[in-house]
Short mmCIF file of C-alpha atoms in Angstrom, two decimals:
data_model
loop_
_atom_site.label_atom_id
_atom_site.label_comp_id
_atom_site.label_asym_id
_atom_site.label_seq_id
_atom_site.Cartn_x
_atom_site.Cartn_y
_atom_site.Cartn_z
CA UNK A 1 -52.50 38.94 -10.74
CA UNK A 2 -49.56 38.98 -9.11
CA UNK A 3 -47.50 40.66 -11.64
CA UNK A 4 -46.22 44.38 -11.01
CA UNK A 5 -47.76 45.79 -14.25
CA UNK A 6 -51.48 45.62 -14.87
CA UNK A 7 -52.47 42.86 -17.41
CA UNK A 8 -48.89 41.31 -17.41
CA UNK A 9 -48.72 37.91 -16.71
CA UNK A 10 -45.60 36.26 -14.69
CA UNK A 11 -44.57 32.89 -16.17
CA UNK A 12 -42.14 30.63 -14.84
CA UNK A 13 -40.42 28.51 -17.50
CA UNK A 14 -38.62 25.42 -16.09
CA UNK A 15 -36.42 24.42 -18.96
CA UNK A 16 -33.14 22.74 -18.91
CA UNK A 17 -32.13 23.19 -22.61
CA UNK A 18 -30.76 26.88 -23.13
CA UNK A 19 -31.73 26.93 -26.73
CA UNK A 20 -35.35 25.93 -25.88
CA UNK A 21 -35.56 28.40 -23.30
CA UNK A 22 -34.23 31.23 -25.67
CA UNK A 23 -36.74 30.17 -28.31
CA UNK A 24 -39.57 30.49 -25.78
CA UNK A 25 -38.61 33.69 -24.34
CA UNK A 26 -37.94 35.25 -28.03
CA UNK A 27 -41.26 33.89 -28.99
CA UNK A 28 -43.10 35.44 -26.21
CA UNK A 29 -41.48 38.86 -26.99
CA UNK A 30 -42.28 38.31 -30.53
CA UNK A 31 -46.06 37.55 -29.99
CA UNK A 32 -46.00 40.78 -27.89
CA UNK A 33 -47.46 39.18 -25.11
CA UNK A 34 -47.36 41.31 -21.78
CA UNK A 35 -45.46 38.74 -19.89
CA UNK A 36 -42.63 38.75 -17.46
CA UNK A 37 -40.91 35.27 -18.01
CA UNK A 38 -38.56 33.91 -15.40
CA UNK A 39 -36.39 30.96 -16.37
CA UNK A 40 -34.79 28.26 -14.17
CA UNK A 41 -33.11 25.39 -15.48
CA UNK A 42 -33.98 22.42 -12.86
CA UNK A 43 -36.52 21.07 -10.45
CA UNK A 44 -34.63 22.34 -7.46
CA UNK A 45 -34.60 26.20 -8.77
CA UNK A 46 -38.31 25.73 -9.76
CA UNK A 47 -39.25 24.80 -6.33
CA UNK A 48 -37.23 27.57 -4.74
CA UNK A 49 -38.81 29.94 -7.02
CA UNK A 50 -42.40 29.17 -6.24
CA UNK A 51 -41.93 28.84 -2.65
CA UNK A 52 -40.06 32.06 -2.78
CA UNK A 53 -36.77 31.04 -0.98
CA UNK A 54 -32.98 31.61 -1.29
CA UNK A 55 -32.29 33.72 -4.27
CA UNK A 56 -35.89 34.04 -5.29
CA UNK A 57 -37.13 35.36 -1.97
CA UNK A 58 -38.14 38.55 -3.53
CA UNK A 59 -39.78 37.30 -6.73
CA UNK A 60 -43.42 37.15 -7.44
CA UNK A 61 -45.46 34.24 -7.46
CA UNK A 62 -45.89 33.00 -11.10
CA UNK A 63 -49.33 33.12 -12.50
CA UNK A 64 -48.52 30.14 -14.93
CA UNK A 65 -45.81 27.64 -15.13
CA UNK A 66 -44.29 25.82 -18.10
CA UNK A 67 -42.70 22.83 -17.00
CA UNK A 68 -40.21 20.44 -18.72
CA UNK A 69 -40.90 16.75 -17.53
CA UNK A 70 -37.25 15.86 -18.40
CA UNK A 71 -35.04 17.67 -15.75
CA UNK A 72 -31.75 17.14 -14.16
CA UNK A 73 -31.93 16.44 -10.57
CA UNK A 74 -35.35 16.85 -9.22
CA UNK A 75 -37.66 15.60 -12.02
CA UNK A 76 -40.37 17.47 -13.54
CA UNK A 77 -42.71 14.79 -12.07
CA UNK A 78 -41.51 15.58 -8.39
CA UNK A 79 -42.05 19.19 -9.00
CA UNK A 80 -45.61 18.88 -10.48
CA UNK A 81 -46.28 16.55 -7.46
CA UNK A 82 -45.10 19.07 -4.89
CA UNK A 83 -47.05 22.16 -6.82
CA UNK A 84 -50.28 20.26 -6.67
CA UNK A 85 -50.01 18.85 -3.22
CA UNK A 86 -49.47 22.16 -1.64
CA UNK A 87 -52.62 24.17 -0.88
CA UNK A 88 -50.91 27.60 -1.65
CA UNK A 89 -49.55 26.51 -4.85
CA UNK A 90 -52.28 24.04 -6.57
CA UNK A 91 -54.07 26.89 -8.12
CA UNK A 92 -51.15 28.08 -10.37
CA UNK A 93 -51.75 26.32 -13.81
CA UNK A 94 -49.13 24.00 -14.77
CA UNK A 95 -48.48 23.21 -18.41
CA UNK A 96 -46.37 20.23 -18.94
CA UNK A 97 -44.10 20.94 -21.87
CA UNK A 98 -41.88 18.41 -23.08
CA UNK A 99 -40.43 16.56 -26.06
CA UNK A 100 -41.67 13.12 -24.90
CA UNK A 101 -44.83 11.57 -26.43
CA UNK A 102 -45.09 8.79 -24.07
CA UNK A 103 -48.49 7.73 -23.17
CA UNK A 104 -47.23 6.99 -19.81
CA UNK A 105 -45.61 10.55 -19.43
CA UNK A 106 -49.18 12.23 -20.49
CA UNK A 107 -51.29 10.06 -18.20
CA UNK A 108 -48.81 10.49 -15.27
CA UNK A 109 -48.78 14.28 -15.91
CA UNK A 110 -52.82 14.32 -15.72
CA UNK A 111 -52.58 11.93 -12.96
CA UNK A 112 -50.51 14.51 -10.96
CA UNK A 113 -53.19 17.55 -11.99
CA UNK A 114 -51.13 19.15 -14.83
CA UNK A 115 -53.46 21.61 -16.55
CA UNK A 116 -52.25 20.52 -20.05
CA UNK A 117 -49.68 18.40 -21.71
CA UNK A 118 -47.86 19.77 -24.85
CA UNK A 119 -45.15 18.42 -26.87
CA UNK A 120 -42.61 20.78 -27.56
CA UNK A 121 -42.19 22.00 -31.09
CA UNK A 122 -39.15 21.05 -33.32
CA UNK A 123 -39.35 23.70 -35.60
CA UNK A 124 -38.32 27.43 -34.52
CA UNK A 125 -41.46 28.73 -36.29
CA UNK A 126 -43.61 26.30 -34.50
CA UNK A 127 -42.35 27.80 -30.95
CA UNK A 128 -43.89 31.06 -32.22
CA UNK A 129 -47.31 29.50 -33.13
CA UNK A 130 -47.40 27.61 -29.82
CA UNK A 131 -46.68 30.81 -27.78
CA UNK A 132 -49.48 32.70 -29.86
CA UNK A 133 -51.90 29.70 -28.79
CA UNK A 134 -50.81 30.45 -25.08
CA UNK A 135 -51.74 33.97 -25.72
CA UNK A 136 -55.01 33.03 -27.40
CA UNK A 137 -56.02 30.52 -24.89
CA UNK A 138 -54.33 30.93 -21.45
CA UNK A 139 -54.04 34.53 -21.49
CA UNK A 140 -57.14 35.45 -23.38
CA UNK A 141 -59.77 33.26 -22.78
CA UNK A 142 -58.70 31.23 -19.41
CA UNK A 143 -59.46 33.27 -15.86
CA UNK A 144 -56.51 32.67 -13.79
CA UNK A 145 -56.59 33.06 -9.99
CA UNK A 146 -56.32 36.51 -8.88
CA UNK A 147 -57.84 38.06 -12.31
CA UNK A 148 -60.13 40.84 -11.49
CA UNK A 149 -61.06 40.11 -7.99
CA UNK A 150 -58.39 42.50 -6.61
CA UNK A 151 -55.96 39.86 -5.17
#
């Protein structure tokens, strides 16, 4: 784990909609998940964050990325493509989280090696359920790079 506290997961949320970003952040807090959620609103900032450049030079590498495909500027597709083409970044799990249910977007996400594709909930209560499902699956059962190996 790259997070400062033991058993705390660093999550990068790439979300252009402030309301959705707030719902996710609050849902993680409500679910009592030991997480450090960092939010950026566009693809350029996401890439700066993961490469630890500019204002993000002192940030930790995220353990998990929640990526909206519909981003201003650099698209979520371009961000995913770069993440999965960089040997130093490709092991970070990326969950595409978007409002689109387009079969083309779903196929393209997996073609670019997304770890999962989830459609954003509409109802705020469903956000909490989605975050709890993250806790149950991604944070409880899945072994992430760096878990327990002293890295």
